[in-house]
Short mmCIF file of C-alpha atoms and ligand atoms in Angstrom, two decimals:
data_model
loop_
_atom_site.label_atom_id
_atom_site.label_comp_id
_atom_site.label_asym_id
_atom_site.label_seq_id
_atom_site.Cartn_x
_atom_site.Cartn_y
_atom_site.Cartn_z
CA MET A 1 2.39 -12.76 -16.09
CA GLN A 2 5.32 -11.23 -14.41
CA LEU A 3 5.74 -9.27 -11.17
CA HIS A 4 7.82 -6.39 -10.92
CA SER A 5 8.03 -4.36 -7.02
CA ILE A 6 7.96 -0.65 -8.20
CA ASP A 7 10.02 1.27 -5.51
CA THR A 8 8.61 5.10 -5.34
CA GLY A 9 10.77 6.70 -2.63
CA PHE A 10 10.19 6.81 1.32
CA PHE A 11 8.98 8.85 3.34
CA LYS A 12 8.76 9.12 7.80
CA LEU A 13 6.07 8.63 10.11
CA ASP A 14 6.12 9.01 13.64
CA GLY A 15 7.59 5.67 15.49
CA GLY A 16 3.95 6.09 17.55
CA ALA A 17 1.65 6.36 15.22
CA MET A 18 3.06 3.52 13.69
CA PHE A 19 3.73 0.79 16.65
CA GLY A 20 1.00 2.04 18.47
CA VAL A 21 0.41 0.61 21.20
CA VAL A 22 4.22 -0.80 21.59
CA PRO A 23 6.43 0.68 23.38
CA LYS A 24 9.76 2.71 21.75
CA LYS A 25 11.53 0.02 23.78
CA MET A 26 10.41 -2.76 21.63
CA TRP A 27 10.00 -1.16 18.93
CA HIS A 28 12.63 1.17 18.27
CA LYS A 29 15.10 -2.58 16.56
CA TRP A 30 12.83 -2.39 14.33
CA ASN A 31 13.57 0.96 12.71
CA THR A 32 15.26 3.44 14.14
CA PRO A 33 13.99 6.44 14.48
CA ASP A 34 15.62 10.16 13.89
CA VAL A 35 15.81 12.59 16.80
CA ASN A 36 12.22 13.27 16.48
CA ASN A 37 10.64 9.87 16.57
CA MET A 38 10.15 9.76 12.80
CA CYS A 39 10.65 6.47 11.08
CA THR A 40 11.37 5.85 7.93
CA TRP A 41 8.88 3.48 5.20
CA ALA A 42 9.70 2.52 2.06
CA MET A 43 6.04 3.32 -0.55
CA ARG A 44 6.75 0.26 -2.38
CA CYS A 45 4.43 -0.96 -5.06
CA MET A 46 3.77 -3.21 -7.25
CA LEU A 47 2.82 -3.99 -11.20
CA ILE A 48 1.67 -7.24 -12.51
CA GLU A 49 1.95 -7.93 -16.62
CA ASP A 50 -0.14 -10.16 -17.42
CA GLY A 51 -0.49 -10.63 -21.47
CA ASP A 52 -2.67 -8.25 -22.12
CA ARG A 53 -3.17 -6.66 -19.14
CA LEU A 54 -0.51 -4.22 -16.99
CA VAL A 55 -2.36 -3.74 -13.50
CA LEU A 56 -0.32 -0.91 -10.72
CA ILE A 57 -1.23 -1.84 -7.19
CA ASP A 58 -0.58 1.87 -5.13
CA THR A 59 0.71 4.57 -6.64
CA GLY A 60 2.96 6.39 -4.06
CA ILE A 61 2.72 9.95 -2.14
CA GLY A 62 3.12 11.19 -5.51
CA ASP A 63 4.50 15.73 -5.83
CA LYS A 64 1.37 17.50 -6.27
CA GLN A 65 0.48 18.68 -1.91
CA SER A 66 2.25 21.77 -1.02
CA GLU A 67 6.21 22.13 0.84
CA LYS A 68 4.65 21.95 3.86
CA PHE A 69 2.60 19.51 3.76
CA PHE A 70 5.49 17.71 1.97
CA SER A 71 8.02 18.55 4.57
CA TYR A 72 6.13 16.72 8.07
CA PHE A 73 5.99 13.70 5.92
CA GLU A 74 10.08 13.95 3.75
CA PRO A 75 9.37 11.88 1.47
CA HIS A 76 13.37 11.47 0.27
CA GLY A 77 14.90 8.95 -1.86
CA GLU A 78 16.49 8.61 -5.79
CA ASP A 79 12.97 6.10 -6.92
CA SER A 80 9.98 7.49 -7.35
CA LEU A 81 6.65 5.71 -9.63
CA LEU A 82 6.87 6.84 -12.65
CA GLU A 83 11.38 6.89 -13.44
CA SER A 84 10.78 3.02 -11.64
CA LEU A 85 8.50 2.52 -14.03
CA LYS A 86 10.65 3.40 -17.14
CA ASN A 87 13.28 1.47 -16.18
CA LYS A 88 10.96 -1.55 -15.82
CA GLY A 89 10.44 -0.84 -19.85
CA PHE A 90 6.82 1.04 -19.10
CA HIS A 91 5.53 4.27 -19.89
CA PRO A 92 2.01 5.82 -17.70
CA ASP A 93 0.51 5.28 -20.55
CA ASP A 94 0.42 1.07 -20.55
CA ILE A 95 -0.79 0.84 -17.13
CA THR A 96 -4.15 -1.09 -18.59
CA ASP A 97 -5.10 -1.20 -14.93
CA VAL A 98 -4.44 0.60 -11.25
CA LEU A 99 -5.53 -1.09 -8.20
CA LEU A 100 -6.22 1.35 -5.43
CA THR A 101 -6.10 -0.77 -1.98
CA HIS A 102 -7.15 2.65 -0.34
CA LEU A 103 -6.99 6.18 -0.56
CA HIS A 104 -4.91 7.56 1.87
CA PHE A 105 -2.21 9.81 0.05
CA ASP A 106 0.98 7.83 0.88
CA HIS A 107 -1.24 5.24 -1.22
CA CYS A 108 -2.92 7.23 -4.05
CA GLY A 109 -0.86 10.54 -5.02
CA GLY A 110 0.57 9.84 -7.66
CA ALA A 111 -2.64 8.00 -8.87
CA VAL A 112 -2.78 12.41 -9.94
CA TYR A 113 -0.27 14.61 -10.97
CA ARG A 114 -0.44 18.66 -11.66
CA ASP A 115 0.21 19.98 -14.90
CA LYS A 116 1.99 22.98 -15.94
CA GLU A 117 -1.28 24.72 -16.18
CA GLY A 118 -2.60 23.90 -12.69
CA MET A 119 -5.16 21.36 -14.11
CA SER A 120 -5.28 18.34 -11.89
CA ARG A 121 -5.24 14.48 -14.24
CA THR A 122 -5.22 12.03 -13.93
CA GLN A 123 -1.38 10.38 -14.96
CA PHE A 124 -2.54 7.03 -16.27
CA LYS A 125 -5.34 8.53 -19.05
CA ASN A 126 -5.86 4.75 -20.81
CA ALA A 127 -6.40 2.81 -17.24
CA THR A 128 -9.34 2.01 -15.76
CA TYR A 129 -8.66 2.99 -11.52
CA TRP A 130 -10.79 0.66 -8.98
CA SER A 131 -11.19 1.53 -5.71
CA HIS A 132 -14.01 -1.15 -2.99
CA GLU A 133 -18.00 1.65 -3.05
CA GLU A 134 -17.65 2.17 0.73
CA HIS A 135 -13.87 3.23 0.94
CA TRP A 136 -14.14 5.52 -1.57
CA LYS A 137 -18.07 6.79 0.20
CA SER A 138 -15.76 7.28 3.91
CA ALA A 139 -12.88 8.52 1.52
CA MET A 140 -15.26 11.03 0.59
CA GLU A 141 -16.53 12.22 4.02
CA PRO A 142 -14.36 11.49 5.42
CA ASN A 143 -14.45 10.91 9.68
CA PRO A 144 -12.08 13.36 10.98
CA ARG A 145 -9.42 10.65 12.60
CA GLU A 146 -8.73 10.04 9.39
CA LYS A 147 -10.02 13.80 6.86
CA ALA A 148 -6.15 14.96 7.28
CA SER A 149 -5.27 11.45 5.60
CA PHE A 150 -7.98 11.51 2.77
CA LEU A 151 -7.58 14.67 0.04
CA LYS A 152 -9.44 15.32 -2.01
CA GLU A 153 -7.00 16.15 -4.74
CA ASN A 154 -5.47 12.62 -5.05
CA PHE A 155 -9.44 10.65 -5.91
CA VAL A 156 -11.75 12.93 -7.04
CA PRO A 157 -9.75 13.46 -10.72
CA ILE A 158 -11.02 9.98 -11.26
CA GLU A 159 -14.13 10.03 -10.89
CA ALA A 160 -14.43 13.80 -12.22
CA ASN A 161 -12.15 11.60 -15.94
CA GLY A 162 -14.36 8.45 -15.94
CA GLN A 163 -11.92 6.15 -15.63
CA LEU A 164 -12.85 4.97 -12.22
CA LYS A 165 -14.77 1.78 -10.89
CA PHE A 166 -14.98 -0.40 -7.36
CA LEU A 167 -13.34 -4.53 -7.19
CA LYS A 168 -15.72 -6.30 -3.70
CA ASP A 169 -14.50 -8.37 -1.79
CA GLY A 170 -13.19 -11.62 -3.48
CA GLU A 171 -13.90 -10.45 -7.08
CA HIS A 172 -11.00 -10.84 -9.12
CA LEU A 173 -9.67 -7.86 -11.84
CA LEU A 174 -7.38 -11.43 -12.90
CA ASP A 175 -7.39 -14.56 -12.73
CA SER A 176 -4.74 -14.02 -10.91
CA LEU A 177 -5.62 -11.69 -9.60
CA SER A 178 -8.23 -11.22 -6.62
CA VAL A 179 -8.08 -9.06 -4.06
CA LYS A 180 -9.83 -9.38 0.29
CA THR A 181 -11.39 -6.00 1.98
CA VAL A 182 -10.80 -5.29 5.80
CA SER A 183 -11.72 -2.93 7.85
CA GLY A 184 -9.20 -2.61 10.92
CA HIS A 185 -7.26 0.42 9.19
CA THR A 186 -9.75 2.41 7.32
CA GLU A 187 -13.40 1.12 5.65
CA ALA A 188 -12.50 -1.85 3.14
CA MET A 189 -9.53 -0.94 2.34
CA MET A 190 -8.39 -3.92 -0.70
CA ILE A 191 -5.46 -6.91 -0.03
CA PRO A 192 -4.80 -7.58 -3.41
CA HIS A 193 -3.90 -11.90 -3.60
CA ILE A 194 -2.14 -12.74 -6.57
CA ASP A 195 -1.75 -16.34 -7.75
CA TYR A 196 1.75 -17.30 -9.28
CA LYS A 197 3.61 -20.56 -10.24
CA GLY A 198 1.12 -22.89 -7.41
CA LYS A 199 1.89 -19.57 -4.75
CA THR A 200 -0.01 -16.97 -3.34
CA ILE A 201 1.56 -13.27 -2.81
CA VAL A 202 -0.34 -11.00 -0.52
CA TYR A 203 0.12 -6.89 -0.54
CA ALA A 204 -0.87 -6.85 3.03
CA ALA A 205 -0.93 -3.49 2.23
CA ASP A 206 -1.46 -0.97 5.37
CA LEU A 207 -2.48 -4.43 7.17
CA LEU A 208 0.91 -5.48 8.17
CA PRO A 209 2.15 -2.43 6.91
CA SER A 210 6.08 -3.81 7.45
CA ALA A 211 7.15 -7.48 9.12
CA ALA A 212 7.81 -5.45 12.47
CA HIS A 213 4.04 -5.55 11.84
CA ILE A 214 3.52 -9.54 12.22
CA PRO A 215 3.05 -9.84 16.13
CA LEU A 216 -0.55 -8.94 16.64
CA PRO A 217 -0.07 -5.98 19.10
CA TYR A 218 1.78 -4.19 16.90
CA VAL A 219 -1.60 -2.27 15.10
CA MET A 220 -0.15 1.31 13.55
CA ALA A 221 -2.11 4.28 16.21
CA TYR A 222 -3.62 5.00 13.12
CA ASP A 223 -5.89 2.27 12.52
CA VAL A 224 -10.34 3.20 13.00
CA GLN A 225 -10.56 -0.12 14.20
CA PRO A 226 -7.23 -1.42 15.97
CA LEU A 227 -9.40 -4.36 17.45
CA GLN A 228 -10.82 -5.22 14.30
CA THR A 229 -7.57 -5.13 13.13
CA LEU A 230 -6.33 -8.02 15.46
CA LYS A 231 -9.47 -9.96 14.39
CA GLU A 232 -7.40 -9.90 10.70
CA LYS A 233 -4.12 -10.00 10.68
CA ALA A 234 -4.92 -13.23 12.53
CA SER A 235 -7.24 -14.55 10.35
CA PHE A 236 -4.32 -13.34 7.93
CA LEU A 237 -1.92 -14.35 9.29
CA ASN A 238 -2.94 -18.01 9.86
CA THR A 239 -3.81 -18.27 6.66
CA THR A 240 -0.27 -16.88 5.33
CA VAL A 241 1.28 -20.82 7.25
CA GLU A 242 -1.35 -22.86 6.40
CA GLN A 243 -1.36 -22.32 2.66
CA GLU A 244 2.28 -21.54 2.95
CA GLN A 245 1.69 -17.21 1.20
CA ILE A 246 4.40 -15.19 0.71
CA LEU A 247 3.42 -11.57 2.18
CA PHE A 248 5.35 -8.60 -0.32
CA PHE A 249 5.50 -5.04 2.33
CA GLU A 250 4.33 -1.42 1.06
CA HIS A 251 6.20 0.25 3.52
CA ASP A 252 9.01 -2.12 5.34
CA PRO A 253 11.66 -0.29 4.57
CA VAL A 254 14.52 -2.74 4.11
CA ASN A 255 12.21 -6.09 3.55
CA GLN A 256 10.20 -6.68 0.20
CA CYS A 257 8.74 -10.22 0.97
CA CYS A 258 8.82 -12.93 4.14
CA THR A 259 7.52 -15.88 4.77
CA THR A 260 6.45 -16.91 7.57
CA GLN A 261 6.01 -19.56 10.15
CA MET A 262 4.21 -20.83 13.63
CA THR A 263 6.01 -20.89 17.03
CA GLU A 264 5.38 -21.15 20.10
CA LYS A 265 4.04 -17.35 20.42
CA GLY A 266 1.95 -16.89 17.38
CA VAL A 267 2.48 -16.47 13.32
CA ARG A 268 6.15 -15.04 13.54
CA LEU A 269 9.07 -13.94 10.74
CA GLY A 270 9.94 -16.92 8.25
CA GLU A 271 12.31 -16.09 5.44
CA ILE A 272 12.27 -12.19 4.05
CA LEU A 273 13.09 -12.25 -0.21
CA ARG A 274 13.20 -9.90 -2.24
CA LEU A 275 10.32 -10.51 -5.22
CA GLU A 276 12.39 -12.18 -7.20
CA ASP A 277 13.08 -14.70 -5.02
CA VAL A 278 10.43 -15.57 -5.20
CA LEU A 279 9.34 -16.16 -8.70
ZN1 LIG B 1 0.15 3.35 4.03
#
């Protein structure tokens, strides 16, 4: 089995929204905002090569929305989903499975593209796309708070094309890849757990978007149930310490992975790592 980090570029989100109740005086050291208080975040996907399976976790923001839409989020950087896959030696048609942690646009935008005729097509035509049934339902009939994050053109074509399947909490997609669901950020977001050489790598998605979000009060204002996130974070972080797990960050603009450690203040960052160091 081989793991690859797949960089799909950066985008910007309001620093206040990303750090919730934590004052800027404290968070600005982690991520310096621009004049509009926008901070830069990565969209870092993961590719798992295992026998004849090639599993992609999340797909970045994609490129099919309007200029006006992208002007709010300012996608930038050298990397793109397809270029990064190509650099690792893969073609989109090689992908057998796409695991979408959740259906917010910065996670599933690359799942579907618009062709020259303006037709929506799934980017990975040979892949099964995996979502969570309860999450899918909530994305199809979103609450007013999350509506702007669920863009139907990013995921409806997956089902229309017959490529959609669902995973359940605790279910395995590979022997070495299972998911745990959490519902503080959004209904039934899937957190992939990858077992590799006796270690567990946790793809932290939006439960812990960056290393800055490890202390418990650092909960995004986007979360639909922040108190639930607090509980879920506490439980996940304790497990990372107990089991010496490695966190893989989707949105951290600098840090790819880290270990954690227990301190008198609670769980904190241990060692910053690159995925290559872990493997
Ligand atoms: Zn996100």
